[in-house]
mmCIF file of C-alpha atoms and ligand atoms in Angstrom:
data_model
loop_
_atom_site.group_PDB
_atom_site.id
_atom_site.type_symbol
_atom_site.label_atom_id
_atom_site.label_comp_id
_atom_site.label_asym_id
_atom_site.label_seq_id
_atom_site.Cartn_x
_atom_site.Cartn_y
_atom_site.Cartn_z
ATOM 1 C CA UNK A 1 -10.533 31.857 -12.383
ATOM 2 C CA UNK A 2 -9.664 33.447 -15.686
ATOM 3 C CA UNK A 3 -8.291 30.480 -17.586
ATOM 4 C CA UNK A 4 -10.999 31.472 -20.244
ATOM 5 C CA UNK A 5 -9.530 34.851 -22.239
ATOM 6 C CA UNK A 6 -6.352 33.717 -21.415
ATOM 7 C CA UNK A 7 -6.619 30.545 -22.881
ATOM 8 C CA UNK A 8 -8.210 31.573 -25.738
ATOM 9 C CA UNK A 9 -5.270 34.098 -26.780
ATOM 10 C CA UNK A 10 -3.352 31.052 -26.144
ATOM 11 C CA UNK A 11 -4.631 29.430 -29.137
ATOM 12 C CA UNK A 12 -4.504 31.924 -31.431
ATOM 13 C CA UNK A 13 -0.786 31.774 -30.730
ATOM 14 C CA UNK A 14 1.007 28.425 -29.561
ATOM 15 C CA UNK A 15 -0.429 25.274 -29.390
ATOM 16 C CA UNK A 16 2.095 24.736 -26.588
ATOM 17 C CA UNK A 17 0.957 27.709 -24.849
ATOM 18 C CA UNK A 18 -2.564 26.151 -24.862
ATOM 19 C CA UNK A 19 -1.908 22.521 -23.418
ATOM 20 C CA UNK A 20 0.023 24.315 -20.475
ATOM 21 C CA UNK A 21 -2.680 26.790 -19.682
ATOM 22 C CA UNK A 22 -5.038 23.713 -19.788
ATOM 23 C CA UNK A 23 -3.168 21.695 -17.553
ATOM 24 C CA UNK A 24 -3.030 24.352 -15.234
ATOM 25 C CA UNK A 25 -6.579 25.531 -15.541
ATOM 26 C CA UNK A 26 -7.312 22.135 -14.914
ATOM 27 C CA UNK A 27 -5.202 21.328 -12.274
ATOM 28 C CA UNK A 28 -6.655 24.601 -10.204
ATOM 29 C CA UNK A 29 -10.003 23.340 -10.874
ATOM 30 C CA UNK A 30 -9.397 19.716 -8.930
ATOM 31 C CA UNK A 31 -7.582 21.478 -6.109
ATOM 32 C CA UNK A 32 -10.659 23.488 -6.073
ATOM 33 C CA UNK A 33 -12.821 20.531 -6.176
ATOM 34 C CA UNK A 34 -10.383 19.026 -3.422
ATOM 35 C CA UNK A 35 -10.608 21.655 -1.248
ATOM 36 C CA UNK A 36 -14.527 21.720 -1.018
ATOM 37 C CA UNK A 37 -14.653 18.173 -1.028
ATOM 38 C CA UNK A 38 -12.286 17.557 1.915
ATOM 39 C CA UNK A 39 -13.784 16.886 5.059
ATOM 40 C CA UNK A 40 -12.048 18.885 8.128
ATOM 41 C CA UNK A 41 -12.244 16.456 11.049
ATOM 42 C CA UNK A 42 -9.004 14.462 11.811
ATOM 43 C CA UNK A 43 -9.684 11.042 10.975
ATOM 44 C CA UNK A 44 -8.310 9.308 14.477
ATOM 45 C CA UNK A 45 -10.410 11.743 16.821
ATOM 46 C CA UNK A 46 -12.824 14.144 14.653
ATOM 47 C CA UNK A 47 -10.770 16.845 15.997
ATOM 48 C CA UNK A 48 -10.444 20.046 13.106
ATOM 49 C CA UNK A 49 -7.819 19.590 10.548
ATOM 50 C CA UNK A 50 -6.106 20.951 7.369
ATOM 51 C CA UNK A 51 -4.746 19.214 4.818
ATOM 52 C CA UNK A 52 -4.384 15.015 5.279
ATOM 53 C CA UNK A 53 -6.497 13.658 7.668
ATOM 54 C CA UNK A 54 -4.349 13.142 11.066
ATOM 55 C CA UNK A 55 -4.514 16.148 13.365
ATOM 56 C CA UNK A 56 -0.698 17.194 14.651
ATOM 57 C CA UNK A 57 -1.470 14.895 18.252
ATOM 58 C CA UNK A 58 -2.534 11.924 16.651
ATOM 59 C CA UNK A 59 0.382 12.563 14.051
ATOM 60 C CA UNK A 60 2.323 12.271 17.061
ATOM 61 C CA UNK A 61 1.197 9.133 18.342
ATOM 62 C CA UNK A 62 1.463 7.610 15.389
ATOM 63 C CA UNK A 63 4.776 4.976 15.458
ATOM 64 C CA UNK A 64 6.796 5.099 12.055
ATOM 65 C CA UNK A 65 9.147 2.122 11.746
ATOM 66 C CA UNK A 66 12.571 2.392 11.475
ATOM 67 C CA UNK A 67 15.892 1.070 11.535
ATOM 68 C CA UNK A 68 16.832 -0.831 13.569
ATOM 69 C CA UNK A 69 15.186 -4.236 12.401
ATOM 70 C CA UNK A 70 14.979 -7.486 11.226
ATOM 71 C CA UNK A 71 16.210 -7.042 7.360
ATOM 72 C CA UNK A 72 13.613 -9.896 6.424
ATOM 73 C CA UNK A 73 10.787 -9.396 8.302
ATOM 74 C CA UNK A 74 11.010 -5.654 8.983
ATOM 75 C CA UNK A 75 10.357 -6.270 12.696
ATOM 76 C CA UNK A 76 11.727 -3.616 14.976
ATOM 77 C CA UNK A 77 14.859 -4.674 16.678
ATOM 78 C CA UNK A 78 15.145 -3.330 20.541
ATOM 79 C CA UNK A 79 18.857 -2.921 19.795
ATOM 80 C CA UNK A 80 21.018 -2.836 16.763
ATOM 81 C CA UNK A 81 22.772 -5.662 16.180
ATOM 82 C CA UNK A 82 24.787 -5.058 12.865
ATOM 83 C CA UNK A 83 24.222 -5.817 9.745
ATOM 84 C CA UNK A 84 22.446 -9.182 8.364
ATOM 85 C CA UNK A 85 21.302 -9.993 11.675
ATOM 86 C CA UNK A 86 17.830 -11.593 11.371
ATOM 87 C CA UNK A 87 14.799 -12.303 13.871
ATOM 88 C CA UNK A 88 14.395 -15.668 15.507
ATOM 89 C CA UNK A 89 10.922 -15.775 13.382
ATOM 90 C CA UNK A 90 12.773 -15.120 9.872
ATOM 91 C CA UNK A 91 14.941 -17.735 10.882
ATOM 92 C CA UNK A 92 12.572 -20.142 12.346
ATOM 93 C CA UNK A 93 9.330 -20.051 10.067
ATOM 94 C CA UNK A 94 11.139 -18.087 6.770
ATOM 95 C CA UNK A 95 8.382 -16.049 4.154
ATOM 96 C CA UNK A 96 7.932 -17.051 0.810
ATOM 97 C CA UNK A 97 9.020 -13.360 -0.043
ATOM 98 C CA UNK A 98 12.080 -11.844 0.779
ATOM 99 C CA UNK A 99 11.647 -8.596 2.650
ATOM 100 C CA UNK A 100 8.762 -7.014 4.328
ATOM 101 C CA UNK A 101 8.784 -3.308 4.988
ATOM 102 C CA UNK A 102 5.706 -1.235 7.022
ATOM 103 C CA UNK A 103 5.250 2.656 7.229
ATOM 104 C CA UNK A 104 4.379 2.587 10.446
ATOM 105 C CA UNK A 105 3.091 0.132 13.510
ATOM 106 C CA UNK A 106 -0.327 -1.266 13.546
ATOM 107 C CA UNK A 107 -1.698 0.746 16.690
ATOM 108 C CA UNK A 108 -4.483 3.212 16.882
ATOM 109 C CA UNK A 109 -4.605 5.734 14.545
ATOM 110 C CA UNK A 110 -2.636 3.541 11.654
ATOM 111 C CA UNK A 111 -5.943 1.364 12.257
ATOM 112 C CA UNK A 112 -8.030 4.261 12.052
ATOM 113 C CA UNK A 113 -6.834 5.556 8.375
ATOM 114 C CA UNK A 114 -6.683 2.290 7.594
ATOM 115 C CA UNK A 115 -10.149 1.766 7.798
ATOM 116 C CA UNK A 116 -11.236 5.072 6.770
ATOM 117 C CA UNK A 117 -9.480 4.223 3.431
ATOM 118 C CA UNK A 118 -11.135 0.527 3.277
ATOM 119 C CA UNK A 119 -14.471 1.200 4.542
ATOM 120 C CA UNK A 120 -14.985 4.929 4.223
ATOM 121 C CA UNK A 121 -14.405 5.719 0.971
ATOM 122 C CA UNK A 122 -11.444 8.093 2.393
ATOM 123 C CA UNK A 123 -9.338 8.004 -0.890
ATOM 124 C CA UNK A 124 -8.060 11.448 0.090
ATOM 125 C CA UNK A 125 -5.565 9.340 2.460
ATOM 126 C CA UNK A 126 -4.081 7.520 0.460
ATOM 127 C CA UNK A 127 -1.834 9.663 -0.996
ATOM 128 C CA UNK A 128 -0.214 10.477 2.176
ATOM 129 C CA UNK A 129 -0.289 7.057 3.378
ATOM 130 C CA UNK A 130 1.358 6.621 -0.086
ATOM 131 C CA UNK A 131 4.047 8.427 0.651
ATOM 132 C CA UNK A 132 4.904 7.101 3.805
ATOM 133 C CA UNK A 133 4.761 3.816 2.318
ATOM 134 C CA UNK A 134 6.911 4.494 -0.427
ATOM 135 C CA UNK A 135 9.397 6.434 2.233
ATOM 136 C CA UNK A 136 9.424 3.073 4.180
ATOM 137 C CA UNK A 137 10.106 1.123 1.015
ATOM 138 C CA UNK A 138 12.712 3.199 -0.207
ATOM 139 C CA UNK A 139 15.046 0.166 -0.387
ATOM 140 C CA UNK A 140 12.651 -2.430 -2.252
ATOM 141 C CA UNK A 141 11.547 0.324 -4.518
ATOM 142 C CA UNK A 142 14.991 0.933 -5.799
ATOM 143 C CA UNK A 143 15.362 -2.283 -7.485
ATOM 144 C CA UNK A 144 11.624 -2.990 -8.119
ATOM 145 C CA UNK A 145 10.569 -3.589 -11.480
ATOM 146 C CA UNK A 146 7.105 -3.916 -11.066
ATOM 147 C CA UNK A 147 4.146 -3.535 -8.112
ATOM 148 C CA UNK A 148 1.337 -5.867 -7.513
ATOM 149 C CA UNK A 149 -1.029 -4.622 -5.157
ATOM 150 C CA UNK A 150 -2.779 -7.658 -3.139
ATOM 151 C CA UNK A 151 -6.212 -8.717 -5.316
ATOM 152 C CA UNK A 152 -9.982 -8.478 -3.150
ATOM 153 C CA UNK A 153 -12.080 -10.720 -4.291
ATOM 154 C CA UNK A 154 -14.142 -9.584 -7.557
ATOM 155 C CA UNK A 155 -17.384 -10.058 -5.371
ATOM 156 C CA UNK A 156 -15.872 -8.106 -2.417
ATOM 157 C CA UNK A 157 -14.342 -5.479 -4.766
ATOM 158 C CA UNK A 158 -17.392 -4.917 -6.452
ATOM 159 C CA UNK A 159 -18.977 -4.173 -3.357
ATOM 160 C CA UNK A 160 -16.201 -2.370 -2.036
ATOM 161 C CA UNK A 161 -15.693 -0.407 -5.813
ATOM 162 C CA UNK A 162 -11.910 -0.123 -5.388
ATOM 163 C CA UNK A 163 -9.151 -1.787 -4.046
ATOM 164 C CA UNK A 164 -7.321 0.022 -0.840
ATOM 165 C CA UNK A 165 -4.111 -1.551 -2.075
ATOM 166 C CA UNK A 166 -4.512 -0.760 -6.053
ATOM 167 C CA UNK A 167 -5.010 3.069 -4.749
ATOM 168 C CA UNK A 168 -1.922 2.953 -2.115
ATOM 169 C CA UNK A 169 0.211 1.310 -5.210
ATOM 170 C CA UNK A 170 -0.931 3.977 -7.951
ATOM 171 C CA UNK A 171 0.547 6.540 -4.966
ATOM 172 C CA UNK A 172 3.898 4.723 -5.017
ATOM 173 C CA UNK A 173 3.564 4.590 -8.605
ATOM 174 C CA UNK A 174 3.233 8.323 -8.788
ATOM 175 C CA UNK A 175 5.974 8.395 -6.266
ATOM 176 C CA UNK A 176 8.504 6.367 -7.948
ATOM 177 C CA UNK A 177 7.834 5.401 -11.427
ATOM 178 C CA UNK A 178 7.936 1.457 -10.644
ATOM 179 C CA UNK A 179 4.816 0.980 -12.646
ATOM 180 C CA UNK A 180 1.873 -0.727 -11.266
ATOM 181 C CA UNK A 181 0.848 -4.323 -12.767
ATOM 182 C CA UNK A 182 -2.620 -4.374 -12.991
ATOM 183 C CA UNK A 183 -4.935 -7.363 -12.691
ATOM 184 C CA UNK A 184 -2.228 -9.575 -12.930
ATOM 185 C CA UNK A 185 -2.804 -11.303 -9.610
ATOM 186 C CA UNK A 186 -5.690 -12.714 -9.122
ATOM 187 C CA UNK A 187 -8.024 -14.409 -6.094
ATOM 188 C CA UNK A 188 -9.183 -17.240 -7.401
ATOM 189 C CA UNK A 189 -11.652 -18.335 -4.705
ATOM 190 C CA UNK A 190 -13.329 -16.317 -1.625
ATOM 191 C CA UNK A 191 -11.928 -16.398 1.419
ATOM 192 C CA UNK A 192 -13.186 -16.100 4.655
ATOM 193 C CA UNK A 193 -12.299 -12.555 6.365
ATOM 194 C CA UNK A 194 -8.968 -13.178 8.542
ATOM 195 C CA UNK A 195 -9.952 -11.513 11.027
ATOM 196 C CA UNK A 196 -10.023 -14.037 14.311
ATOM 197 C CA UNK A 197 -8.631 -16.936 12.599
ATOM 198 C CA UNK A 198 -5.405 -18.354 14.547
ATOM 199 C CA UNK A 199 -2.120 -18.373 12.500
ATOM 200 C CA UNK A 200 -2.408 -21.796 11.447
ATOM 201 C CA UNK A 201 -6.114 -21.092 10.261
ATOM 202 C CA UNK A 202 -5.004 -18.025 8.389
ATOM 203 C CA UNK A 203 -2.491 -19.758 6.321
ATOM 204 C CA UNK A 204 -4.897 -22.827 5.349
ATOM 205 C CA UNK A 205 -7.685 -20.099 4.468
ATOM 206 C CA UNK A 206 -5.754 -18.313 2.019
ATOM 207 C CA UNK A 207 -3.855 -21.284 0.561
ATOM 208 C CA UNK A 208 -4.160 -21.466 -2.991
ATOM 209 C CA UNK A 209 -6.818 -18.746 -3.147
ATOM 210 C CA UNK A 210 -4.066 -16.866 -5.376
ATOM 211 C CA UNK A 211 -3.320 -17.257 -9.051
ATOM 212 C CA UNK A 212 -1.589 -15.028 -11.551
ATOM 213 C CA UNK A 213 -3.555 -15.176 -14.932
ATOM 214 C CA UNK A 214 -1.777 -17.195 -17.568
ATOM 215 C CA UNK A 215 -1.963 -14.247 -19.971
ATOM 216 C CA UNK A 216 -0.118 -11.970 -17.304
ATOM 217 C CA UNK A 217 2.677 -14.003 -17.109
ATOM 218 C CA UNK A 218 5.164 -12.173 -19.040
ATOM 219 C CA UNK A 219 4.370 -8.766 -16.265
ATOM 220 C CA UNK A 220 5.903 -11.615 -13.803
ATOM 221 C CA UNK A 221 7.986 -13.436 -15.415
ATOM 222 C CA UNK A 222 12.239 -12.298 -14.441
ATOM 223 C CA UNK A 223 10.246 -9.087 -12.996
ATOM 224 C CA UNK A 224 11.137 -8.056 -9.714
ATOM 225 C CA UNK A 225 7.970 -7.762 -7.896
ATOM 226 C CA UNK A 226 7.216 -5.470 -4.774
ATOM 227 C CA UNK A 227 3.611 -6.748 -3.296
ATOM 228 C CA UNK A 228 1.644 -3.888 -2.119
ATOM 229 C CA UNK A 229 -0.693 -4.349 0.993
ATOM 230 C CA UNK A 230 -2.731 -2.111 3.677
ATOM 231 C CA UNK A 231 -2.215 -4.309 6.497
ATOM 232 C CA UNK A 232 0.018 -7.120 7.227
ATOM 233 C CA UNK A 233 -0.886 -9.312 10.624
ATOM 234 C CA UNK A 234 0.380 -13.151 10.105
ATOM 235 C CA UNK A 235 2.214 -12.532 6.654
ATOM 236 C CA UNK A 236 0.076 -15.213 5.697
ATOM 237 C CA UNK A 237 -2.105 -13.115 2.985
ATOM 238 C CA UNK A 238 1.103 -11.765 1.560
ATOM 239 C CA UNK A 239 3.232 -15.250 1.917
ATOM 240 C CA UNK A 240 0.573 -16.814 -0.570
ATOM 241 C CA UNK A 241 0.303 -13.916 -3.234
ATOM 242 C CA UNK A 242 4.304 -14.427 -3.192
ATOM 243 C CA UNK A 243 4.282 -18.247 -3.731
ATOM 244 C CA UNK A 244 1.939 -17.479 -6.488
ATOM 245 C CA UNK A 245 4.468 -14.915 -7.903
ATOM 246 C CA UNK A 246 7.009 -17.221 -7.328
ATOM 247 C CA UNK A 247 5.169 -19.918 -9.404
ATOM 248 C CA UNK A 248 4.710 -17.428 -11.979
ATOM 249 C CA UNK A 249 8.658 -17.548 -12.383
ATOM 250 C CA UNK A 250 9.239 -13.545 -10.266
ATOM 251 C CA UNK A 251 12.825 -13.238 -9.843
ATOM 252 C CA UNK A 252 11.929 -11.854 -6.384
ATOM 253 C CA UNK A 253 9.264 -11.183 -4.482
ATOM 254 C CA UNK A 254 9.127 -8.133 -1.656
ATOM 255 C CA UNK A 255 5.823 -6.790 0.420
ATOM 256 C CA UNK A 256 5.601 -3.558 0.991
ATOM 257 C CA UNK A 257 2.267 -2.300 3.130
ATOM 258 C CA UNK A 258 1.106 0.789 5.399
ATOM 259 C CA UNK A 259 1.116 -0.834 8.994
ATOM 260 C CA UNK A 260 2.383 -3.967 10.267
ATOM 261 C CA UNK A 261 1.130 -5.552 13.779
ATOM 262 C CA UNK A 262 4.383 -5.298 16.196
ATOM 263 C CA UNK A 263 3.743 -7.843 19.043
ATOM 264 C CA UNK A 264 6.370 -6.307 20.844
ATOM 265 C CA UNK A 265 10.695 -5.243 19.582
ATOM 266 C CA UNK A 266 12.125 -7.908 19.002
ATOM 267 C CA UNK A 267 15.729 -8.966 20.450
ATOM 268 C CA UNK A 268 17.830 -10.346 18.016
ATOM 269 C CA UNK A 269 19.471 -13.644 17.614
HETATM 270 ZN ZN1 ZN B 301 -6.472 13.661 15.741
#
């Protein structure tokens, strides 16, 4: 905790010398800050931790995704069948967007962190979830040219103060450099919570409800767009934020969230 002298004699001799010792003096203080400021139960079962959030059991129970699955959909597969072989449901009831990609399955503890970051204020997961997210993604993200993190409702965000999925993308920002479009899409009317709608219900409720302002256009427009989202269930959230990226004239539209609900693998077709 000496930034002070040193900094001083730092700008009675390069300027350079100063910004860096500032930077670092700062940067020390917000670990400092984040350090005192973390809380030191594991989120999934109040256990002691260090560090972000998940103790090393409920790490372990927690189900990353991986290959082998359906390239569209992301669903696991039970067994690989090659390349370019899709699901039944890709095949059957096909997305508006191309390819979906989850960190990890929707069970326990994903739900857990995932409403500790919605509900609880529990920004300090994000960048971990972040990171798993932009691990997942790895594939999207390399051609991405822009993100657009799924819009709450003004009167639900206000309420709320931030967005879960404008803090996950500003991680994958961070990450990967695909820069983050910001208020370009947009909810144009409330809906109703999805929660215990059937699928049919869920796609009717969010219909429409998504519009990318007029003035945002040109952030869409020939852009490659990865959609950024905590949770997907249905797809149906995500499958109307990409018609309305599609309307906006996106060259391509992929979704990209932090736990996807896994009825059960998959076998392919
Ligand atoms: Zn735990």
């Amino acid at each position: 905790m000496d930034a002070q002298p040193s900094l001083s004699r730092s700008i009675s001799s390069h300027f350079h010398g100063v910004l860096s010792v500032c930077r670092g003096a700062w940067s020390h203080a917000r670990k400092l800050a984040l350090n005192i400021a973390l809380p030191t139960l594991c989120v999934a079962c109040r256990d002691p931790v260090e560090g972000e959030g998940v103790c090393a059991d409920c790490w372990a129970k927690m189900s990353f995704i991986a290959p082998p699955f359906c390239p569209r959909l992301g669903i696991p597969f039970v067994y690989d069948p090659g390349p370019d072989m899709l699901s039944m449901e890709a095949i059957a009831n096909p997305p508006a967007y191309a390819r979906a990609r989850a960190a990890v399955r929707y069970d326990d503890v994903a739900r857990k962190l995932v409403h500790a970051l919605k509900y609880q204020d529990r920004t300090d997961l994000a960048p971990a979830m972040g990171r798993w997210m932009a691990r997942a993604g790895r594939e999207l993200l390399a051609e991405a040219d822009v993100l657009v993190p799924v819009p709450l409702h003004w009167r639900r965000g206000w309420s709320r103060r931030y967005n879960q999925s404008g803090v996950l993308a500003r991680v994958i920002e961070g990450e990967t450099g695909v820069r983050v479009a910001v208020e370009t899409l947009r909810r144009i009317r409330p809906t109703e919570q999805q929660i215990g709608l059937s699928r049919t219900e869920r796609a009717s409720n969010v219909q429409g409800a998504f519009k990318v302002a007029s003035d945002r256009q040109p952030a869409i427009e020939g852009r490659r767009v990865v959609l950024i989202d905590d949770v997907l269930t249905s797809g149906a959230t995500v499958d109307a934020c990409a018609r309305a990226l599609l309307r906006a004239k996106a060259a391509a539209v992929d979704v990209l969230v932090f736990a996807r609900v896994v009825d059960g693998p998959r076998t392919p077709i």
